[in-house]
PDB file of C-alpha atoms and ligand atoms in Angstrom:
ATOM      1  CA  UNK J   1      33.632  11.365  73.356  1.00 46.00           C
ATOM      2  CA  UNK J   2      32.650   7.705  72.987  1.00 58.00           C
ATOM      3  CA  UNK J   3      35.357   5.209  72.087  1.00 76.00           C
ATOM      4  CA  UNK J   4      35.329   4.560  68.356  1.00 88.00           C
ATOM      5  CA  UNK J   5      37.619   1.974  66.753  1.00 93.00           C
ATOM      6  CA  UNK J   6      40.435   3.507  64.717  1.00 96.00           C
ATOM      7  CA  UNK J   7      39.379   1.905  61.417  1.00 96.00           C
ATOM      8  CA  UNK J   8      35.774   3.102  61.840  1.00 97.00           C
ATOM      9  CA  UNK J   9      36.996   6.627  62.649  1.00 96.00           C
ATOM     10  CA  UNK J  10      39.246   6.646  59.579  1.00 97.00           C
ATOM     11  CA  UNK J  11      36.348   5.464  57.375  1.00 97.00           C
ATOM     12  CA  UNK J  12      34.163   8.273  58.749  1.00 97.00           C
ATOM     13  CA  UNK J  13      36.971  10.797  58.201  1.00 97.00           C
ATOM     14  CA  UNK J  14      37.494   9.472  54.655  1.00 97.00           C
ATOM     15  CA  UNK J  15      33.972  10.644  53.854  1.00 96.00           C
ATOM     16  CA  UNK J  16      34.520  13.990  55.558  1.00 97.00           C
ATOM     17  CA  UNK J  17      37.699  14.418  53.504  1.00 96.00           C
ATOM     18  CA  UNK J  18      35.678  13.784  50.338  1.00 94.00           C
ATOM     19  CA  UNK J  19      33.047  16.381  51.180  1.00 87.00           C
ATOM     20  CA  UNK J  20      34.257  18.162  48.036  1.00 87.00           C
ATOM     21  CA  UNK J  21      32.840  16.202  45.125  1.00 91.00           C
ATOM     22  CA  UNK J  22      35.622  14.772  42.916  1.00 95.00           C
ATOM     23  CA  UNK J  23      33.253  15.233  39.962  1.00 96.00           C
ATOM     24  CA  UNK J  24      33.532  11.729  38.517  1.00 98.00           C
ATOM     25  CA  UNK J  25      30.011  10.354  39.118  1.00 98.00           C
ATOM     26  CA  UNK J  26      28.499  11.477  35.813  1.00 98.00           C
ATOM     27  CA  UNK J  27      31.243   9.614  33.974  1.00 98.00           C
ATOM     28  CA  UNK J  28      30.457   6.325  35.726  1.00 98.00           C
ATOM     29  CA  UNK J  29      26.688   6.792  35.363  1.00 98.00           C
ATOM     30  CA  UNK J  30      27.111   7.417  31.616  1.00 98.00           C
ATOM     31  CA  UNK J  31      29.415   4.405  31.197  1.00 98.00           C
ATOM     32  CA  UNK J  32      26.962   2.209  33.128  1.00 98.00           C
ATOM     33  CA  UNK J  33      24.123   3.322  30.851  1.00 97.00           C
ATOM     34  CA  UNK J  34      26.245   2.323  27.875  1.00 96.00           C
ATOM     35  CA  UNK J  35      27.514  -1.052  29.132  1.00 97.00           C
ATOM     36  CA  UNK J  36      24.634  -2.331  31.222  1.00 95.00           C
ATOM     37  CA  UNK J  37      24.950  -4.554  34.293  1.00 95.00           C
ATOM     38  CA  UNK J  38      26.428  -6.044  36.308  1.00 98.00           C
ATOM     39  CA  UNK J  39      28.999  -3.500  37.405  1.00 98.00           C
ATOM     40  CA  UNK J  40      31.985  -4.283  39.590  1.00 98.00           C
ATOM     41  CA  UNK J  41      33.818  -1.571  41.477  1.00 98.00           C
ATOM     42  CA  UNK J  42      37.214  -2.515  42.892  1.00 98.00           C
ATOM     43  CA  UNK J  43      38.316  -0.507  45.957  1.00 98.00           C
ATOM     44  CA  UNK J  44      34.687   0.493  46.515  1.00 98.00           C
ATOM     45  CA  UNK J  45      35.485   2.222  49.817  1.00 98.00           C
ATOM     46  CA  UNK J  46      32.431   3.697  51.510  1.00 98.00           C
ATOM     47  CA  UNK J  47      30.330   3.424  48.353  1.00 97.00           C
ATOM     48  CA  UNK J  48      30.702   6.968  47.057  1.00 97.00           C
ATOM     49  CA  UNK J  49      30.401   5.714  43.455  1.00 98.00           C
ATOM     50  CA  UNK J  50      28.691   2.332  43.925  1.00 98.00           C
ATOM     51  CA  UNK J  51      25.698   3.643  45.898  1.00 96.00           C
ATOM     52  CA  UNK J  52      24.607   6.253  43.311  1.00 96.00           C
ATOM     53  CA  UNK J  53      25.013   3.593  40.598  1.00 97.00           C
ATOM     54  CA  UNK J  54      22.753   1.238  42.563  1.00 96.00           C
ATOM     55  CA  UNK J  55      20.358   4.117  43.243  1.00 94.00           C
ATOM     56  CA  UNK J  56      20.157   4.652  39.480  1.00 95.00           C
ATOM     57  CA  UNK J  57      18.928   1.051  39.159  1.00 95.00           C
ATOM     58  CA  UNK J  58      22.217  -0.759  38.382  1.00 97.00           C
ATOM     59  CA  UNK J  59      23.370  -4.030  39.921  1.00 97.00           C
ATOM     60  CA  UNK J  60      26.742  -3.396  41.503  1.00 98.00           C
ATOM     61  CA  UNK J  61      29.295  -5.561  43.282  1.00 98.00           C
ATOM     62  CA  UNK J  62      31.815  -3.595  45.345  1.00 98.00           C
ATOM     63  CA  UNK J  63      35.122  -5.052  46.512  1.00 98.00           C
ATOM     64  CA  UNK J  64      37.336  -3.651  49.233  1.00 98.00           C
ATOM     65  CA  UNK J  65      39.954  -5.014  51.639  1.00 98.00           C
ATOM     66  CA  UNK J  66      38.932  -2.757  54.544  1.00 98.00           C
ATOM     67  CA  UNK J  67      36.041  -4.076  56.648  1.00 97.00           C
ATOM     68  CA  UNK J  68      35.324  -0.688  58.250  1.00 97.00           C
ATOM     69  CA  UNK J  69      34.997   0.975  54.837  1.00 98.00           C
ATOM     70  CA  UNK J  70      32.584  -1.767  53.756  1.00 98.00           C
ATOM     71  CA  UNK J  71      30.562  -1.466  56.992  1.00 97.00           C
ATOM     72  CA  UNK J  72      30.188   2.197  56.292  1.00 97.00           C
ATOM     73  CA  UNK J  73      29.224   1.542  52.670  1.00 97.00           C
ATOM     74  CA  UNK J  74      26.544  -0.873  53.896  1.00 96.00           C
ATOM     75  CA  UNK J  75      25.171   1.685  56.352  1.00 95.00           C
ATOM     76  CA  UNK J  76      25.203   4.440  53.739  1.00 94.00           C
ATOM     77  CA  UNK J  77      23.424   2.174  51.239  1.00 95.00           C
ATOM     78  CA  UNK J  78      20.757   1.323  53.813  1.00 92.00           C
ATOM     79  CA  UNK J  79      20.216   5.032  54.511  1.00 91.00           C
ATOM     80  CA  UNK J  80      20.088   5.879  50.796  1.00 89.00           C
ATOM     81  CA  UNK J  81      17.827   2.861  50.199  1.00 76.00           C
ATOM     82  CA  UNK J  82      15.080   4.392  52.287  1.00 77.00           C
ATOM     83  CA  UNK J  83      14.300   6.707  49.394  1.00 66.00           C
ATOM     84  CA  UNK J  84      15.181   4.318  46.580  1.00 67.00           C
ATOM     85  CA  UNK J  85      13.345   1.028  46.202  1.00 67.00           C
ATOM     86  CA  UNK J  86      15.455  -2.102  46.779  1.00 87.00           C
ATOM     87  CA  UNK J  87      18.775  -0.272  46.484  1.00 90.00           C
ATOM     88  CA  UNK J  88      20.463  -2.581  49.008  1.00 90.00           C
ATOM     89  CA  UNK J  89      19.367  -5.611  46.963  1.00 91.00           C
ATOM     90  CA  UNK J  90      21.214  -4.194  43.974  1.00 95.00           C
ATOM     91  CA  UNK J  91      24.483  -3.644  45.872  1.00 96.00           C
ATOM     92  CA  UNK J  92      26.644  -6.529  47.026  1.00 97.00           C
ATOM     93  CA  UNK J  93      29.763  -5.768  49.047  1.00 97.00           C
ATOM     94  CA  UNK J  94      32.641  -8.233  49.248  1.00 98.00           C
ATOM     95  CA  UNK J  95      35.773  -8.042  51.384  1.00 98.00           C
ATOM     96  CA  UNK J  96      38.718  -9.129  49.259  1.00 98.00           C
ATOM     97  CA  UNK J  97      42.088  -8.043  47.946  1.00 98.00           C
ATOM     98  CA  UNK J  98      41.222  -6.365  44.652  1.00 98.00           C
ATOM     99  CA  UNK J  99      44.264  -7.828  42.882  1.00 98.00           C
ATOM    100  CA  UNK J 100      43.448 -11.449  43.703  1.00 97.00           C
ATOM    101  CA  UNK J 101      39.673 -11.419  43.373  1.00 98.00           C
ATOM    102  CA  UNK J 102      37.954 -13.826  40.964  1.00 97.00           C
ATOM    103  CA  UNK J 103      34.444 -13.949  39.523  1.00 97.00           C
ATOM    104  CA  UNK J 104      33.631 -16.885  41.830  1.00 96.00           C
ATOM    105  CA  UNK J 105      34.317 -14.654  44.882  1.00 96.00           C
ATOM    106  CA  UNK J 106      31.687 -12.159  43.763  1.00 96.00           C
ATOM    107  CA  UNK J 107      28.524 -14.224  43.628  1.00 92.00           C
ATOM    108  CA  UNK J 108      26.295 -15.566  40.856  1.00 93.00           C
ATOM    109  CA  UNK J 109      25.629 -12.178  39.237  1.00 91.00           C
ATOM    110  CA  UNK J 110      29.247 -12.063  38.029  1.00 94.00           C
ATOM    111  CA  UNK J 111      29.263 -15.595  36.561  1.00 95.00           C
ATOM    112  CA  UNK J 112      29.051 -14.293  32.985  1.00 96.00           C
ATOM    113  CA  UNK J 113      31.288 -11.302  33.648  1.00 98.00           C
ATOM    114  CA  UNK J 114      30.682  -7.616  34.239  1.00 98.00           C
ATOM    115  CA  UNK J 115      29.581  -4.994  31.737  1.00 98.00           C
ATOM    116  CA  UNK J 116      31.658  -2.373  33.521  1.00 98.00           C
ATOM    117  CA  UNK J 117      34.636  -2.625  35.903  1.00 98.00           C
ATOM    118  CA  UNK J 118      35.602   0.555  37.756  1.00 98.00           C
ATOM    119  CA  UNK J 119      38.765   1.491  39.645  1.00 98.00           C
ATOM    120  CA  UNK J 120      38.090   5.068  40.688  1.00 98.00           C
ATOM    121  CA  UNK J 121      39.840   7.972  42.320  1.00 96.00           C
ATOM    122  CA  UNK J 122      43.524   6.998  42.412  1.00 97.00           C
ATOM    123  CA  UNK J 123      42.882   3.670  44.114  1.00 98.00           C
ATOM    124  CA  UNK J 124      45.406   1.946  41.844  1.00 98.00           C
ATOM    125  CA  UNK J 125      48.134   4.059  43.495  1.00 98.00           C
ATOM    126  CA  UNK J 126      47.514   2.235  46.780  1.00 98.00           C
ATOM    127  CA  UNK J 127      48.963  -0.941  45.276  1.00 98.00           C
ATOM    128  CA  UNK J 128      52.564  -1.150  46.379  1.00 86.00           C
ATOM    129  CA  UNK J 129      54.407  -1.670  43.125  1.00 93.00           C
ATOM    130  CA  UNK J 130      54.269  -1.854  39.351  1.00 95.00           C
ATOM    131  CA  UNK J 131      53.610  -5.599  39.354  1.00 97.00           C
ATOM    132  CA  UNK J 132      50.482  -5.273  41.509  1.00 98.00           C
ATOM    133  CA  UNK J 133      49.255  -2.296  39.504  1.00 98.00           C
ATOM    134  CA  UNK J 134      49.674  -4.310  36.309  1.00 98.00           C
ATOM    135  CA  UNK J 135      47.985  -7.302  37.969  1.00 98.00           C
ATOM    136  CA  UNK J 136      44.894  -5.380  39.073  1.00 98.00           C
ATOM    137  CA  UNK J 137      44.224  -4.325  35.481  1.00 98.00           C
ATOM    138  CA  UNK J 138      44.540  -7.974  34.427  1.00 98.00           C
ATOM    139  CA  UNK J 139      42.031  -8.771  37.194  1.00 98.00           C
ATOM    140  CA  UNK J 140      39.636  -6.154  35.818  1.00 98.00           C
ATOM    141  CA  UNK J 141      39.963  -7.756  32.384  1.00 98.00           C
ATOM    142  CA  UNK J 142      39.193 -11.188  33.823  1.00 98.00           C
ATOM    143  CA  UNK J 143      36.051  -9.868  35.541  1.00 98.00           C
ATOM    144  CA  UNK J 144      34.643  -8.354  32.335  1.00 98.00           C
ATOM    145  CA  UNK J 145      32.268 -10.039  29.920  1.00 98.00           C
ATOM    146  CA  UNK J 146      33.253  -9.828  26.228  1.00 98.00           C
ATOM    147  CA  UNK J 147      32.596  -6.249  25.133  1.00 98.00           C
ATOM    148  CA  UNK J 148      32.759  -5.037  28.749  1.00 98.00           C
ATOM    149  CA  UNK J 149      34.512  -1.806  29.685  1.00 98.00           C
ATOM    150  CA  UNK J 150      37.211  -1.085  32.280  1.00 98.00           C
ATOM    151  CA  UNK J 151      37.440   2.480  33.632  1.00 98.00           C
ATOM    152  CA  UNK J 152      40.455   3.564  35.665  1.00 98.00           C
ATOM    153  CA  UNK J 153      40.987   7.064  37.013  1.00 98.00           C
ATOM    154  CA  UNK J 154      44.307   8.198  38.407  1.00 98.00           C
ATOM    155  CA  UNK J 155      45.966  11.378  39.601  1.00 96.00           C
ATOM    156  CA  UNK J 156      49.166  12.419  37.799  1.00 96.00           C
ATOM    157  CA  UNK J 157      51.052  14.846  40.041  1.00 93.00           C
ATOM    158  CA  UNK J 158      53.047  17.465  38.161  1.00 91.00           C
ATOM    159  CA  UNK J 159      56.704  18.339  38.768  1.00 89.00           C
ATOM    160  CA  UNK J 160      55.799  21.294  41.008  1.00 91.00           C
ATOM    161  CA  UNK J 161      53.527  19.032  43.102  1.00 89.00           C
ATOM    162  CA  UNK J 162      56.371  16.558  43.576  1.00 92.00           C
ATOM    163  CA  UNK J 163      58.739  19.359  44.576  1.00 90.00           C
ATOM    164  CA  UNK J 164      56.407  20.213  47.449  1.00 90.00           C
ATOM    165  CA  UNK J 165      56.384  16.599  48.689  1.00 94.00           C
ATOM    166  CA  UNK J 166      59.378  17.095  50.970  1.00 93.00           C
ATOM    167  CA  UNK J 167      57.876  16.079  54.297  1.00 94.00           C
ATOM    168  CA  UNK J 168      56.519  19.502  55.238  1.00 94.00           C
ATOM    169  CA  UNK J 169      53.371  19.315  57.351  1.00 96.00           C
ATOM    170  CA  UNK J 170      50.562  21.498  56.074  1.00 96.00           C
ATOM    171  CA  UNK J 171      47.083  22.362  57.258  1.00 97.00           C
ATOM    172  CA  UNK J 172      44.627  20.928  54.730  1.00 96.00           C
ATOM    173  CA  UNK J 173      41.270  21.933  56.191  1.00 96.00           C
ATOM    174  CA  UNK J 174      39.141  22.561  59.252  1.00 95.00           C
ATOM    175  CA  UNK J 175      35.604  21.179  59.019  1.00 95.00           C
ATOM    176  CA  UNK J 176      32.640  20.343  61.200  1.00 94.00           C
ATOM    177  CA  UNK J 177      31.694  16.682  60.970  1.00 95.00           C
ATOM    178  CA  UNK J 178      27.884  16.811  60.814  1.00 94.00           C
ATOM    179  CA  UNK J 179      27.731  13.185  61.917  1.00 93.00           C
ATOM    180  CA  UNK J 180      29.430  13.814  65.258  1.00 92.00           C
ATOM    181  CA  UNK J 181      29.172  17.588  65.618  1.00 91.00           C
ATOM    182  CA  UNK J 182      32.935  17.650  66.160  1.00 93.00           C
ATOM    183  CA  UNK J 183      35.410  20.141  64.737  1.00 93.00           C
ATOM    184  CA  UNK J 184      38.018  18.246  62.713  1.00 96.00           C
ATOM    185  CA  UNK J 185      41.396  19.498  61.538  1.00 96.00           C
ATOM    186  CA  UNK J 186      43.288  17.676  58.823  1.00 97.00           C
ATOM    187  CA  UNK J 187      47.045  18.061  58.379  1.00 98.00           C
ATOM    188  CA  UNK J 188      49.171  16.139  55.918  1.00 97.00           C
ATOM    189  CA  UNK J 189      52.782  15.636  54.937  1.00 97.00           C
ATOM    190  CA  UNK J 190      53.936  13.983  51.745  1.00 96.00           C
ATOM    191  CA  UNK J 191      57.377  12.651  50.904  1.00 96.00           C
ATOM    192  CA  UNK J 192      58.331  11.705  47.339  1.00 96.00           C
ATOM    193  CA  UNK J 193      61.050   9.195  46.525  1.00 95.00           C
ATOM    194  CA  UNK J 194      62.046   9.524  42.885  1.00 93.00           C
ATOM    195  CA  UNK J 195      63.786   6.126  42.692  1.00 93.00           C
ATOM    196  CA  UNK J 196      60.729   4.120  43.728  1.00 94.00           C
ATOM    197  CA  UNK J 197      58.176   6.681  42.461  1.00 94.00           C
ATOM    198  CA  UNK J 198      56.464   6.343  45.824  1.00 96.00           C
ATOM    199  CA  UNK J 199      54.763   9.205  47.664  1.00 96.00           C
ATOM    200  CA  UNK J 200      54.512   8.467  51.373  1.00 97.00           C
ATOM    201  CA  UNK J 201      51.545  10.361  52.697  1.00 97.00           C
ATOM    202  CA  UNK J 202      51.070  10.890  56.417  1.00 98.00           C
ATOM    203  CA  UNK J 203      47.682  12.236  57.433  1.00 98.00           C
ATOM    204  CA  UNK J 204      46.753  13.562  60.852  1.00 98.00           C
ATOM    205  CA  UNK J 205      43.173  14.214  61.926  1.00 98.00           C
ATOM    206  CA  UNK J 206      42.522  16.034  65.205  1.00 97.00           C
ATOM    207  CA  UNK J 207      38.975  16.242  66.460  1.00 96.00           C
ATOM    208  CA  UNK J 208      37.168  17.133  69.645  1.00 90.00           C
ATOM    209  CA  UNK J 209      33.667  17.532  70.984  1.00 85.00           C
ATOM    210  CA  UNK J 210      33.013  21.196  71.857  1.00 78.00           C
ATOM    211  CA  UNK J 211      34.948  21.758  75.096  1.00 80.00           C
ATOM    212  CA  UNK J 212      36.115  18.108  75.130  1.00 82.00           C
ATOM    213  CA  UNK J 213      39.551  16.505  75.036  1.00 86.00           C
ATOM    214  CA  UNK J 214      41.066  16.287  71.551  1.00 89.00           C
ATOM    215  CA  UNK J 215      41.546  12.940  69.856  1.00 94.00           C
ATOM    216  CA  UNK J 216      44.192  12.349  67.192  1.00 96.00           C
ATOM    217  CA  UNK J 217      44.008   9.795  64.377  1.00 97.00           C
ATOM    218  CA  UNK J 218      46.942   9.231  62.044  1.00 97.00           C
ATOM    219  CA  UNK J 219      47.401   7.146  58.956  1.00 97.00           C
ATOM    220  CA  UNK J 220      50.220   6.555  56.531  1.00 97.00           C
ATOM    221  CA  UNK J 221      49.698   5.566  52.906  1.00 97.00           C
ATOM    222  CA  UNK J 222      52.238   4.718  50.226  1.00 97.00           C
ATOM    223  CA  UNK J 223      51.139   5.819  46.755  1.00 97.00           C
ATOM    224  CA  UNK J 224      53.090   4.299  43.859  1.00 97.00           C
ATOM    225  CA  UNK J 225      52.781   6.810  41.038  1.00 97.00           C
ATOM    226  CA  UNK J 226      51.869   5.477  37.621  1.00 96.00           C
ATOM    227  CA  UNK J 227      52.207   7.123  34.219  1.00 95.00           C
ATOM    228  CA  UNK J 228      49.529   7.278  31.549  1.00 96.00           C
ATOM    229  CA  UNK J 229      51.792   5.180  29.302  1.00 97.00           C
ATOM    230  CA  UNK J 230      52.052   2.474  31.963  1.00 97.00           C
ATOM    231  CA  UNK J 231      48.283   2.508  32.394  1.00 98.00           C
ATOM    232  CA  UNK J 232      47.718   1.989  28.659  1.00 98.00           C
ATOM    233  CA  UNK J 233      50.443  -0.670  28.458  1.00 98.00           C
ATOM    234  CA  UNK J 234      48.980  -2.601  31.413  1.00 98.00           C
ATOM    235  CA  UNK J 235      45.549  -2.540  29.767  1.00 98.00           C
ATOM    236  CA  UNK J 236      47.015  -3.875  26.510  1.00 98.00           C
ATOM    237  CA  UNK J 237      48.969  -6.544  28.430  1.00 98.00           C
ATOM    238  CA  UNK J 238      45.620  -7.606  29.911  1.00 98.00           C
ATOM    239  CA  UNK J 239      44.230  -8.110  26.398  1.00 98.00           C
ATOM    240  CA  UNK J 240      42.070  -4.971  26.551  1.00 98.00           C
ATOM    241  CA  UNK J 241      41.657  -2.472  23.728  1.00 98.00           C
ATOM    242  CA  UNK J 242      42.261   1.115  24.810  1.00 98.00           C
ATOM    243  CA  UNK J 243      39.240   3.093  23.608  1.00 97.00           C
ATOM    244  CA  UNK J 244      40.201   6.390  25.163  1.00 97.00           C
ATOM    245  CA  UNK J 245      42.923   7.863  27.328  1.00 98.00           C
ATOM    246  CA  UNK J 246      41.393  11.094  28.625  1.00 98.00           C
ATOM    247  CA  UNK J 247      42.775  13.887  30.785  1.00 98.00           C
ATOM    248  CA  UNK J 248      39.678  14.530  32.894  1.00 97.00           C
ATOM    249  CA  UNK J 249      36.324  13.123  33.973  1.00 97.00           C
ATOM    250  CA  UNK J 250      34.592  14.741  30.971  1.00 96.00           C
ATOM    251  CA  UNK J 251      36.850  12.575  28.784  1.00 97.00           C
ATOM    252  CA  UNK J 252      38.630  15.666  27.461  1.00 96.00           C
ATOM    253  CA  UNK J 253      41.845  15.227  25.513  1.00 95.00           C
ATOM    254  CA  UNK J 254      44.854  13.902  27.460  1.00 96.00           C
ATOM    255  CA  UNK J 255      47.951  16.068  27.076  1.00 94.00           C
ATOM    256  CA  UNK J 256      51.320  16.924  28.660  1.00 90.00           C
ATOM    257  CA  UNK J 257      49.764  19.094  31.414  1.00 91.00           C
ATOM    258  CA  UNK J 258      46.963  16.671  32.322  1.00 96.00           C
ATOM    259  CA  UNK J 259      46.626  16.179  36.045  1.00 95.00           C
ATOM    260  CA  UNK J 260      44.628  12.961  35.650  1.00 97.00           C
ATOM    261  CA  UNK J 261      44.548  10.007  33.336  1.00 98.00           C
ATOM    262  CA  UNK J 262      41.164   8.399  32.766  1.00 98.00           C
ATOM    263  CA  UNK J 263      41.543   5.165  30.847  1.00 98.00           C
ATOM    264  CA  UNK J 264      38.590   3.520  29.124  1.00 98.00           C
ATOM    265  CA  UNK J 265      39.441   0.077  27.747  1.00 98.00           C
ATOM    266  CA  UNK J 266      37.275  -2.669  26.243  1.00 98.00           C
ATOM    267  CA  UNK J 267      37.502  -6.430  26.438  1.00 98.00           C
ATOM    268  CA  UNK J 268      37.222  -7.737  22.860  1.00 97.00           C
TER     269      UNK J 268
HETATM  270  C1  SAM G 301      40.759   6.199  47.606  1.00 69.42           C
HETATM  271  S1  SAM G 301      39.681   4.994  48.304  1.00 69.42           S
HETATM  272  C2  SAM G 301      38.487   4.902  47.005  1.00 69.42           C
HETATM  273  C3  SAM G 301      37.106   4.596  47.455  1.00 69.42           C
HETATM  274  C4  SAM G 301      36.020   4.769  46.414  1.00 69.42           C
HETATM  275  N1  SAM G 301      36.258   3.986  45.223  1.00 69.42           N
HETATM  276  C5  SAM G 301      35.841   6.225  46.028  1.00 69.42           C
HETATM  277  O1  SAM G 301      36.063   6.550  44.855  1.00 69.42           O
HETATM  278  O2  SAM G 301      35.513   7.041  46.892  1.00 69.42           O
HETATM  279  C6  SAM G 301      40.645   3.544  48.125  1.00 69.42           C
HETATM  280  C7  SAM G 301      40.055   2.268  48.690  1.00 69.42           C
HETATM  281  O3  SAM G 301      40.913   1.190  48.277  1.00 69.42           O
HETATM  282  C8  SAM G 301      40.875   0.200  49.268  1.00 69.42           C
HETATM  283  N2  SAM G 301      42.022  -0.696  49.047  1.00 69.42           N
HETATM  284  C9  SAM G 301      43.334  -0.397  49.136  1.00 69.42           C
HETATM  285  N3  SAM G 301      44.080  -1.468  48.819  1.00 69.42           N
HETATM  286  C10 SAM G 301      43.200  -2.458  48.510  1.00 69.42           C
HETATM  287  C11 SAM G 301      43.353  -3.801  48.065  1.00 69.42           C
HETATM  288  N4  SAM G 301      44.559  -4.343  47.885  1.00 69.42           N
HETATM  289  N5  SAM G 301      42.252  -4.525  47.817  1.00 69.42           N
HETATM  290  C12 SAM G 301      41.013  -3.987  48.003  1.00 69.42           C
HETATM  291  N6  SAM G 301      40.812  -2.718  48.416  1.00 69.42           N
HETATM  292  C13 SAM G 301      41.890  -1.972  48.655  1.00 69.42           C
HETATM  293  C14 SAM G 301      40.922   0.982  50.556  1.00 69.42           C
HETATM  294  O4  SAM G 301      40.460   0.194  51.646  1.00 69.42           O
HETATM  295  C15 SAM G 301      39.992   2.151  50.207  1.00 69.42           C
HETATM  296  O5  SAM G 301      38.683   1.875  50.612  1.00 69.42           O
END
């Protein structure tokens, strides 16, 4: 097995982990059709959302703090761009803390603000506390042009999920990574602290070439849980008008049993 830097391996394994489609792309494509460009995606990761938006003809700026995730996004965009004219010209990737980013950090296309600002797939939970979660929504508001839309999607674990977050290690999946040909096993343990509302998630990936020595990669993430009420309040604090608080990616009604909150808010 060749030596691969840890951050590059974790970016590759992030994509393997997301082999099951979260089912949110149609939502962002529909919103982009409605709002027009430019689009900014905070916490763009490896480009799972941003690349299809650029492939559909949109101009997208993606922001992420992790250089290895951005390198992978760039490589994926270049590969996708072979079948889609000028895709890489429509996607700009910027390394920055998503809370502290300003229009001026994102290049001339953002000078007049974005039509759509996206914070997808629970990324807001990676911000350590309530203040930073509130601040990132204010940042989204500041990046939007008047009339622009912010879309934030977050997981809302239910009481029985939280009860299982007691540090037990469980086998999540065994997959073949087509990129490397290696068999990969993912195990995870979650620990929930009610006082801080933080889930500490430890993830272990074991992989090996057929007949080769195994290699283990571990990561630990702290997820600060947020409620749908907090999400709406933070949007209002940012001067945004909540258009819809939905319970799924089809913008179905939000209710007590909803496992997600999808907030759509407009800058007046
Ligand atoms: C769950 S992934 C989401 C990636 C992508 N949006 C998607 O839907 O597949 C979260 C991303 O947030 C990034 N991230 C975490 N904290 C960040 C911060 N403070 N500023 C910018 N990016 C951050 C991580 O590097 C990671 O790429």
